[in-house]
Amino acid sequence: MRDLRPHLVGARVGRVDLLRPSVLRFPDPDSFRLGVVGRRVTSVRRRGKFIHVGLSGGEDLVVHLGMTGTLTLQDPDQPLQPHTHLRLGLEEGRELRYRDPRRFGRVLLGRPEQLQSVGALPRLGPEPLAANFAASGVAAVLLRSTRAVKTALLDQAVVAGCGNIYADEACYRARIRPDRRANTLSRAQLGRLLEALPAVMREAVRRRGASFSDYRDGFGAKGEAYESLLVYGRGGLPCLRCGSSLRQSRIGGRTTVYCSRCQR
DNA sequence: CCCCTATCCTGAGGGC
DNA sequence: TGCCCTCAGGATAGGG
């Protein structure tokens, strides 16, 4: 989003090519084309894992990248990579391309309130990167939850934007076992967790993303956050704090890595 | 309200 | 070398 913003804001959409209509969840392809062509980009924002490209006329082009989605700016004559599902030609010359091999992502168009009311956008919890995150009420929500801490962190209605990697990293930094029931956390542990989560996410953005499989920035380049992860992808390897073997398990159907000695 | 599991989907990696 | 199997996971639906 941060890469795309300076190039997109002010640009006008000339041509729309929806190569795989099924990635568009709302509205229908004809309405989509009608609502996008000729519009100017007024803003590029983010809410949770959703990228909102604001268009003149008041509607947002909303993109969720799923697991393997990429949104990149390219020259229109660049060869088309496989699994490119949407091309938006910009009158300024370049082209915005949405690509997603596994197709867990999706594209929407509409006003946020409208998309929410038709069920195309879910209710989202507070933003870890917002200044008021610690005071957002997330602590109270966690203390009422009987679920595993990690499961709660992955619930987008509890915390917006946290994915599997950062849930594990945050629990490790806060020295909390990810399968610990959220409502049994001490105040001190909760405080550490609510500090650790924004910290790991900021760090990952600073390193331009964890490109362990498919993540790419706005120009198709990889990030290097993967190299600085302390637990994710390190199951069986020594804990960097105490040296004991990191345990790999499944919590809520997700691969989970933690240190059973450091995390209690 | 919560949990678990299946589903969607492709590509990488291991075993043979 | 090629084939088959398993695994990875964000969100959601369905059953318990």
mmCIF file of C-alpha atoms (C1' of nucleotides) in Angstrom:
data_model
loop_
_atom_site.group_PDB
_atom_site.id
_atom_site.type_symbol
_atom_site.label_atom_id
_atom_site.label_comp_id
_atom_site.label_asym_id
_atom_site.label_seq_id
_atom_site.Cartn_x
_atom_site.Cartn_y
_atom_site.Cartn_z
ATOM 1 C CA MET A 1 0.000 0.000 0.000
ATOM 2 C CA ARG A 2 2.776 2.399 0.925
ATOM 3 C CA ASP A 3 4.580 1.610 -2.318
ATOM 4 C CA LEU A 4 1.509 2.043 -4.453
ATOM 5 C CA ARG A 5 0.110 5.201 -2.883
ATOM 6 C CA PRO A 6 2.472 7.798 -4.387
ATOM 7 C CA HIS A 7 2.044 6.287 -7.855
ATOM 8 C CA LEU A 8 -1.692 5.722 -7.736
ATOM 9 C CA VAL A 9 -3.090 8.841 -6.112
ATOM 10 C CA GLY A 10 -4.126 11.229 -8.877
ATOM 11 C CA ALA A 11 -3.951 8.586 -11.625
ATOM 12 C CA ARG A 12 -6.992 7.921 -13.794
ATOM 13 C CA VAL A 13 -8.171 4.429 -14.708
ATOM 14 C CA GLY A 14 -8.447 3.955 -18.451
ATOM 15 C CA ARG A 15 -8.896 0.287 -19.150
ATOM 16 C CA VAL A 16 -10.218 -2.573 -17.042
ATOM 17 C CA ASP A 17 -9.455 -6.176 -17.837
ATOM 18 C CA LEU A 18 -11.033 -8.699 -15.488
ATOM 19 C CA LEU A 19 -9.375 -11.902 -16.647
ATOM 20 C CA ARG A 20 -10.899 -14.078 -13.942
ATOM 21 C CA PRO A 21 -14.272 -12.697 -12.932
ATOM 22 C CA SER A 22 -14.594 -15.041 -9.936
ATOM 23 C CA VAL A 23 -12.064 -13.010 -7.926
ATOM 24 C CA LEU A 24 -14.599 -10.188 -7.959
ATOM 25 C CA ARG A 25 -16.982 -10.787 -5.048
ATOM 26 C CA PHE A 26 -19.008 -7.606 -5.349
ATOM 27 C CA PRO A 27 -20.681 -6.230 -7.428
ATOM 28 C CA ASP A 28 -21.124 -7.944 -10.843
ATOM 29 C CA PRO A 29 -18.441 -7.452 -13.520
ATOM 30 C CA ASP A 30 -20.475 -4.937 -15.548
ATOM 31 C CA SER A 31 -21.138 -2.703 -12.549
ATOM 32 C CA PHE A 32 -17.505 -3.078 -11.577
ATOM 33 C CA ARG A 33 -16.229 -1.877 -14.945
ATOM 34 C CA LEU A 34 -18.719 0.963 -14.962
ATOM 35 C CA GLY A 35 -17.691 2.034 -11.479
ATOM 36 C CA VAL A 36 -13.957 1.960 -12.153
ATOM 37 C CA VAL A 37 -13.339 3.164 -15.712
ATOM 38 C CA GLY A 38 -12.655 6.873 -15.945
ATOM 39 C CA ARG A 39 -12.337 7.280 -12.174
ATOM 40 C CA ARG A 40 -9.426 8.999 -10.562
ATOM 41 C CA VAL A 41 -7.640 7.518 -7.542
ATOM 42 C CA THR A 42 -8.139 9.801 -4.563
ATOM 43 C CA SER A 43 -6.552 7.749 -1.779
ATOM 44 C CA VAL A 44 -4.855 4.479 -0.911
ATOM 45 C CA ARG A 45 -5.629 3.249 2.582
ATOM 46 C CA ARG A 46 -5.715 0.033 4.589
ATOM 47 C CA ARG A 47 -8.078 -1.520 7.103
ATOM 48 C CA GLY A 48 -6.885 -4.817 8.533
ATOM 49 C CA LYS A 49 -5.767 -6.933 5.599
ATOM 50 C CA PHE A 50 -7.905 -4.994 3.121
ATOM 51 C CA ILE A 51 -6.352 -2.422 0.818
ATOM 52 C CA HIS A 52 -8.782 0.357 -0.072
ATOM 53 C CA VAL A 53 -8.120 2.297 -3.262
ATOM 54 C CA GLY A 54 -10.419 5.301 -3.021
ATOM 55 C CA LEU A 55 -11.932 6.420 -6.333
ATOM 56 C CA SER A 56 -13.528 9.672 -7.391
ATOM 57 C CA GLY A 57 -17.234 9.153 -7.000
ATOM 58 C CA GLY A 58 -16.813 7.836 -3.483
ATOM 59 C CA GLU A 59 -16.451 4.105 -3.992
ATOM 60 C CA ASP A 60 -13.436 2.050 -2.932
ATOM 61 C CA LEU A 61 -11.710 -0.607 -4.960
ATOM 62 C CA VAL A 62 -10.986 -3.082 -2.164
ATOM 63 C CA VAL A 63 -8.396 -5.837 -2.435
ATOM 64 C CA HIS A 64 -7.591 -8.646 -0.017
ATOM 65 C CA LEU A 65 -4.385 -10.444 -0.974
ATOM 66 C CA GLY A 66 -5.250 -13.712 0.744
ATOM 67 C CA MET A 67 -2.180 -15.890 1.051
ATOM 68 C CA THR A 68 -0.515 -15.413 -2.293
ATOM 69 C CA GLY A 69 -1.954 -12.218 -3.751
ATOM 70 C CA THR A 70 0.163 -9.396 -5.140
ATOM 71 C CA LEU A 71 -0.801 -5.937 -6.293
ATOM 72 C CA THR A 72 1.912 -4.428 -8.429
ATOM 73 C CA LEU A 73 2.557 -1.572 -10.804
ATOM 74 C CA GLN A 74 4.021 -2.639 -14.110
ATOM 75 C CA ASP A 75 4.471 -1.456 -17.651
ATOM 76 C CA PRO A 76 1.538 -2.648 -19.781
ATOM 77 C CA ASP A 77 3.874 -4.348 -22.247
ATOM 78 C CA GLN A 78 5.531 -6.459 -19.544
ATOM 79 C CA PRO A 79 4.731 -10.150 -20.081
ATOM 80 C CA LEU A 80 1.699 -11.228 -18.107
ATOM 81 C CA GLN A 81 2.542 -13.579 -15.257
ATOM 82 C CA PRO A 82 0.326 -16.614 -14.791
ATOM 83 C CA HIS A 83 -2.622 -16.138 -12.431
ATOM 84 C CA THR A 84 -2.991 -12.442 -13.191
ATOM 85 C CA HIS A 85 -6.697 -11.865 -12.586
ATOM 86 C CA LEU A 86 -7.167 -8.125 -12.969
ATOM 87 C CA ARG A 87 -5.439 -5.363 -14.910
ATOM 88 C CA LEU A 88 -6.216 -1.692 -14.452
ATOM 89 C CA GLY A 89 -4.674 0.453 -17.160
ATOM 90 C CA LEU A 90 -3.728 3.902 -15.904
ATOM 91 C CA GLU A 91 -3.909 6.777 -18.357
ATOM 92 C CA GLU A 92 -0.555 7.915 -17.030
ATOM 93 C CA GLY A 93 0.981 4.853 -18.724
ATOM 94 C CA ARG A 94 1.478 2.156 -16.129
ATOM 95 C CA GLU A 95 -0.795 -0.678 -15.161
ATOM 96 C CA LEU A 96 -1.951 -1.982 -11.789
ATOM 97 C CA ARG A 97 -1.977 -5.778 -11.787
ATOM 98 C CA TYR A 98 -3.631 -8.114 -9.325
ATOM 99 C CA ARG A 99 -2.210 -11.601 -9.284
ATOM 100 C CA ASP A 100 -3.094 -14.461 -6.933
ATOM 101 C CA PRO A 101 -2.088 -18.055 -7.746
ATOM 102 C CA ARG A 102 -4.066 -19.679 -4.940
ATOM 103 C CA ARG A 103 -7.042 -17.365 -5.294
ATOM 104 C CA PHE A 104 -7.656 -16.959 -1.581
ATOM 105 C CA GLY A 105 -7.778 -13.224 -2.174
ATOM 106 C CA ARG A 106 -10.621 -11.161 -3.556
ATOM 107 C CA VAL A 107 -11.628 -7.877 -5.089
ATOM 108 C CA LEU A 108 -14.594 -5.688 -4.197
ATOM 109 C CA LEU A 109 -15.998 -2.340 -5.246
ATOM 110 C CA GLY A 110 -18.297 -0.159 -3.216
ATOM 111 C CA ARG A 111 -18.614 2.214 -0.305
ATOM 112 C CA PRO A 112 -17.248 0.583 2.856
ATOM 113 C CA GLU A 113 -20.624 0.814 4.639
ATOM 114 C CA GLN A 114 -22.348 -0.746 1.650
ATOM 115 C CA LEU A 115 -19.795 -3.559 1.420
ATOM 116 C CA GLN A 116 -20.237 -4.217 5.112
ATOM 117 C CA SER A 117 -24.009 -4.305 4.830
ATOM 118 C CA VAL A 118 -23.943 -6.861 2.008
ATOM 119 C CA GLY A 119 -21.502 -9.004 3.968
ATOM 120 C CA ALA A 120 -18.605 -8.476 1.564
ATOM 121 C CA LEU A 121 -16.529 -6.828 4.303
ATOM 122 C CA PRO A 122 -16.374 -8.289 7.816
ATOM 123 C CA ARG A 123 -16.452 -6.425 11.080
ATOM 124 C CA LEU A 124 -12.876 -5.686 12.093
ATOM 125 C CA GLY A 125 -11.248 -5.112 15.460
ATOM 126 C CA PRO A 126 -8.792 -2.350 16.369
ATOM 127 C CA GLU A 127 -5.631 -1.680 14.364
ATOM 128 C CA PRO A 128 -2.398 -2.746 16.076
ATOM 129 C CA LEU A 129 -0.536 0.044 14.305
ATOM 130 C CA ALA A 130 -2.931 2.759 15.463
ATOM 131 C CA ALA A 131 -1.771 5.046 18.261
ATOM 132 C CA ASN A 132 -4.760 4.129 20.430
ATOM 133 C CA PHE A 133 -4.360 0.359 20.099
ATOM 134 C CA ALA A 134 -3.546 -0.304 23.762
ATOM 135 C CA ALA A 135 -6.507 1.862 24.807
ATOM 136 C CA SER A 136 -8.856 0.398 22.185
ATOM 137 C CA GLY A 137 -10.552 -2.047 24.507
ATOM 138 C CA VAL A 138 -8.705 -5.020 23.049
ATOM 139 C CA ALA A 139 -7.398 -5.939 26.510
ATOM 140 C CA ALA A 140 -10.921 -6.259 27.884
ATOM 141 C CA VAL A 141 -11.976 -8.365 24.895
ATOM 142 C CA LEU A 142 -9.038 -10.733 25.395
ATOM 143 C CA LEU A 143 -9.679 -11.038 29.130
ATOM 144 C CA ARG A 144 -13.247 -12.132 28.359
ATOM 145 C CA SER A 145 -12.172 -14.762 25.819
ATOM 146 C CA THR A 146 -11.717 -18.392 26.777
ATOM 147 C CA ARG A 147 -9.943 -19.204 23.534
ATOM 148 C CA ALA A 148 -6.225 -19.701 23.049
ATOM 149 C CA VAL A 149 -4.395 -16.379 22.906
ATOM 150 C CA LYS A 150 -3.193 -17.112 19.413
ATOM 151 C CA THR A 151 -6.663 -18.011 18.149
ATOM 152 C CA ALA A 152 -7.988 -14.735 19.537
ATOM 153 C CA LEU A 153 -5.182 -12.767 17.869
ATOM 154 C CA LEU A 154 -6.033 -14.363 14.525
ATOM 155 C CA ASP A 155 -9.705 -13.416 14.860
ATOM 156 C CA GLN A 156 -9.968 -10.302 12.712
ATOM 157 C CA ALA A 157 -12.889 -9.056 14.799
ATOM 158 C CA VAL A 158 -10.598 -9.013 17.848
ATOM 159 C CA VAL A 159 -7.483 -7.587 16.202
ATOM 160 C CA ALA A 160 -7.422 -6.375 12.601
ATOM 161 C CA GLY A 161 -4.608 -7.512 10.372
ATOM 162 C CA CYS A 162 -2.736 -10.055 12.478
ATOM 163 C CA GLY A 163 -1.792 -13.198 10.564
ATOM 164 C CA ASN A 164 -0.214 -16.486 11.550
ATOM 165 C CA ILE A 165 3.405 -15.339 11.443
ATOM 166 C CA TYR A 166 2.896 -12.256 13.587
ATOM 167 C CA ALA A 167 0.660 -14.036 16.089
ATOM 168 C CA ASP A 168 3.491 -16.495 16.792
ATOM 169 C CA GLU A 169 6.128 -13.776 16.867
ATOM 170 C CA ALA A 170 4.103 -11.604 19.232
ATOM 171 C CA CYS A 171 3.477 -14.498 21.642
ATOM 172 C CA TYR A 172 7.170 -15.343 21.642
ATOM 173 C CA ARG A 173 8.273 -11.787 22.348
ATOM 174 C CA ALA A 174 5.674 -11.514 25.098
ATOM 175 C CA ARG A 175 6.839 -14.889 26.508
ATOM 176 C CA ILE A 176 3.307 -16.305 26.417
ATOM 177 C CA ARG A 177 2.410 -19.810 25.350
ATOM 178 C CA PRO A 178 0.170 -19.400 22.287
ATOM 179 C CA ASP A 179 -2.293 -22.027 23.549
ATOM 180 C CA ARG A 180 -2.756 -20.221 26.834
ATOM 181 C CA ARG A 181 -6.418 -19.224 27.396
ATOM 182 C CA ALA A 182 -6.693 -15.490 26.822
ATOM 183 C CA ASN A 183 -8.743 -14.899 29.975
ATOM 184 C CA THR A 184 -5.995 -16.368 32.168
ATOM 185 C CA LEU A 185 -3.368 -13.821 31.165
ATOM 186 C CA SER A 186 -1.938 -11.620 33.889
ATOM 187 C CA ARG A 187 -2.017 -7.852 33.452
ATOM 188 C CA ALA A 188 1.720 -7.874 32.896
ATOM 189 C CA GLN A 189 1.494 -10.556 30.213
ATOM 190 C CA LEU A 190 -1.340 -8.760 28.498
ATOM 191 C CA GLY A 191 0.673 -5.569 28.564
ATOM 192 C CA ARG A 192 3.644 -7.306 26.984
ATOM 193 C CA LEU A 193 1.449 -8.859 24.285
ATOM 194 C CA LEU A 194 -0.201 -5.575 23.334
ATOM 195 C CA GLU A 195 3.241 -4.029 23.071
ATOM 196 C CA ALA A 196 4.808 -6.928 21.179
ATOM 197 C CA LEU A 197 2.195 -7.194 18.434
ATOM 198 C CA PRO A 198 2.571 -3.655 17.050
ATOM 199 C CA ALA A 199 6.336 -3.997 17.439
ATOM 200 C CA VAL A 200 6.622 -7.152 15.294
ATOM 201 C CA MET A 201 4.292 -5.704 12.683
ATOM 202 C CA ARG A 202 6.191 -2.409 12.468
ATOM 203 C CA GLU A 203 9.437 -4.313 12.201
ATOM 204 C CA ALA A 204 8.060 -6.436 9.336
ATOM 205 C CA VAL A 205 6.848 -3.361 7.446
ATOM 206 C CA ARG A 206 10.238 -1.740 7.960
ATOM 207 C CA ARG A 207 11.853 -4.823 6.448
ATOM 208 C CA ARG A 208 9.364 -4.717 3.591
ATOM 209 C CA GLY A 209 7.470 -7.899 4.352
ATOM 210 C CA ALA A 210 8.059 -11.566 5.085
ATOM 211 C CA SER A 211 8.374 -13.041 1.609
ATOM 212 C CA PHE A 212 8.510 -16.646 2.755
ATOM 213 C CA SER A 213 6.454 -17.744 -0.204
ATOM 214 C CA ASP A 214 4.601 -15.219 -2.289
ATOM 215 C CA TYR A 215 4.554 -11.793 -0.685
ATOM 216 C CA ARG A 216 5.900 -9.066 -2.934
ATOM 217 C CA ASP A 217 5.874 -5.293 -2.594
ATOM 218 C CA GLY A 218 4.220 -2.838 -4.957
ATOM 219 C CA PHE A 219 6.955 -3.349 -7.526
ATOM 220 C CA GLY A 220 7.203 -7.121 -7.274
ATOM 221 C CA ALA A 221 10.279 -7.174 -5.010
ATOM 222 C CA LYS A 222 10.729 -9.450 -2.000
ATOM 223 C CA GLY A 223 11.030 -8.253 1.579
ATOM 224 C CA GLU A 224 13.493 -9.492 4.137
ATOM 225 C CA ALA A 225 11.377 -9.773 7.279
ATOM 226 C CA TYR A 226 11.509 -13.544 7.048
ATOM 227 C CA GLU A 227 15.154 -13.527 8.072
ATOM 228 C CA SER A 228 14.383 -11.706 11.300
ATOM 229 C CA LEU A 229 11.572 -13.973 12.474
ATOM 230 C CA LEU A 230 12.386 -15.526 15.848
ATOM 231 C CA VAL A 231 10.051 -18.553 15.820
ATOM 232 C CA TYR A 232 7.947 -18.853 12.659
ATOM 233 C CA GLY A 233 9.512 -21.419 10.327
ATOM 234 C CA ARG A 234 12.016 -22.457 13.012
ATOM 235 C CA GLY A 235 10.284 -25.518 14.485
ATOM 236 C CA GLY A 236 12.878 -27.941 15.893
ATOM 237 C CA LEU A 237 15.634 -25.323 15.819
ATOM 238 C CA PRO A 238 17.096 -23.885 19.030
ATOM 239 C CA CYS A 239 15.300 -21.030 20.752
ATOM 240 C CA LEU A 240 17.348 -17.877 20.241
ATOM 241 C CA ARG A 241 16.845 -16.896 23.877
ATOM 242 C CA CYS A 242 17.395 -20.158 25.824
ATOM 243 C CA GLY A 243 18.619 -22.672 23.262
ATOM 244 C CA SER A 244 16.000 -25.324 23.851
ATOM 245 C CA SER A 245 14.308 -26.885 20.847
ATOM 246 C CA LEU A 246 11.361 -24.865 19.494
ATOM 247 C CA ARG A 247 8.139 -26.835 19.526
ATOM 248 C CA GLN A 248 5.919 -27.004 16.454
ATOM 249 C CA SER A 249 2.240 -27.818 16.855
ATOM 250 C CA ARG A 250 -1.182 -26.862 15.544
ATOM 251 C CA ILE A 251 -3.482 -24.378 17.215
ATOM 252 C CA GLY A 252 -6.818 -23.629 15.608
ATOM 253 C CA GLY A 253 -5.707 -25.513 12.511
ATOM 254 C CA ARG A 254 -2.652 -23.271 12.081
ATOM 255 C CA THR A 255 0.967 -24.293 12.289
ATOM 256 C CA THR A 256 2.361 -22.843 15.502
ATOM 257 C CA VAL A 257 5.929 -22.567 16.740
ATOM 258 C CA TYR A 258 6.891 -21.604 20.282
ATOM 259 C CA CYS A 259 9.447 -22.203 23.016
ATOM 260 C CA SER A 260 7.953 -24.311 25.794
ATOM 261 C CA ARG A 261 10.621 -23.066 28.190
ATOM 262 C CA CYS A 262 10.457 -19.309 27.539
ATOM 263 C CA GLN A 263 6.720 -19.140 26.924
ATOM 264 C CA ARG A 264 4.416 -19.896 29.849
ATOM 265 C "C1'" DC B 1 -20.662 -18.390 21.985
ATOM 266 C "C1'" DC B 2 -17.109 -21.501 21.029
ATOM 267 C "C1'" DC B 3 -14.636 -25.278 18.814
ATOM 268 C "C1'" DC B 4 -13.310 -28.293 15.031
ATOM 269 C "C1'" DT B 5 -13.116 -29.632 10.289
ATOM 270 C "C1'" DA B 6 -13.663 -29.222 5.387
ATOM 271 C "C1'" DT B 7 -13.313 -26.254 1.551
ATOM 272 C "C1'" DC B 8 -11.221 -23.290 -1.795
ATOM 273 C "C1'" DC B 9 -6.369 -23.331 -4.703
ATOM 274 C "C1'" DT B 10 -1.482 -23.816 -6.571
ATOM 275 C "C1'" DG B 11 3.248 -24.754 -6.083
ATOM 276 C "C1'" DA B 12 7.032 -26.507 -3.471
ATOM 277 C "C1'" DG B 13 9.288 -30.329 -1.710
ATOM 278 C "C1'" DG B 14 9.941 -35.183 -0.394
ATOM 279 C "C1'" DG B 15 9.884 -40.072 -1.485
ATOM 280 C "C1'" DC B 16 10.321 -43.552 -4.749
ATOM 281 C "C1'" DT C 1 13.174 -37.650 -14.717
ATOM 282 C "C1'" DG C 2 8.590 -37.984 -13.579
ATOM 283 C "C1'" DC C 3 4.837 -39.085 -10.725
ATOM 284 C "C1'" DC C 4 2.223 -38.914 -6.567
ATOM 285 C "C1'" DC C 5 1.525 -37.403 -2.072
ATOM 286 C "C1'" DT C 6 1.530 -33.953 1.568
ATOM 287 C "C1'" DC C 7 1.641 -29.486 3.194
ATOM 288 C "C1'" DA C 8 1.188 -24.430 3.493
ATOM 289 C "C1'" DG C 9 -2.802 -21.056 5.087
ATOM 290 C "C1'" DG C 10 -7.033 -16.587 5.244
ATOM 291 C "C1'" DA C 11 -11.562 -16.778 5.490
ATOM 292 C "C1'" DT C 12 -15.899 -18.988 5.700
ATOM 293 C "C1'" DA C 13 -19.484 -22.518 6.109
ATOM 294 C "C1'" DG C 14 -21.439 -26.263 8.494
ATOM 295 C "C1'" DG C 15 -21.839 -29.496 12.343
ATOM 296 C "C1'" DG C 16 -21.422 -30.401 17.212
#
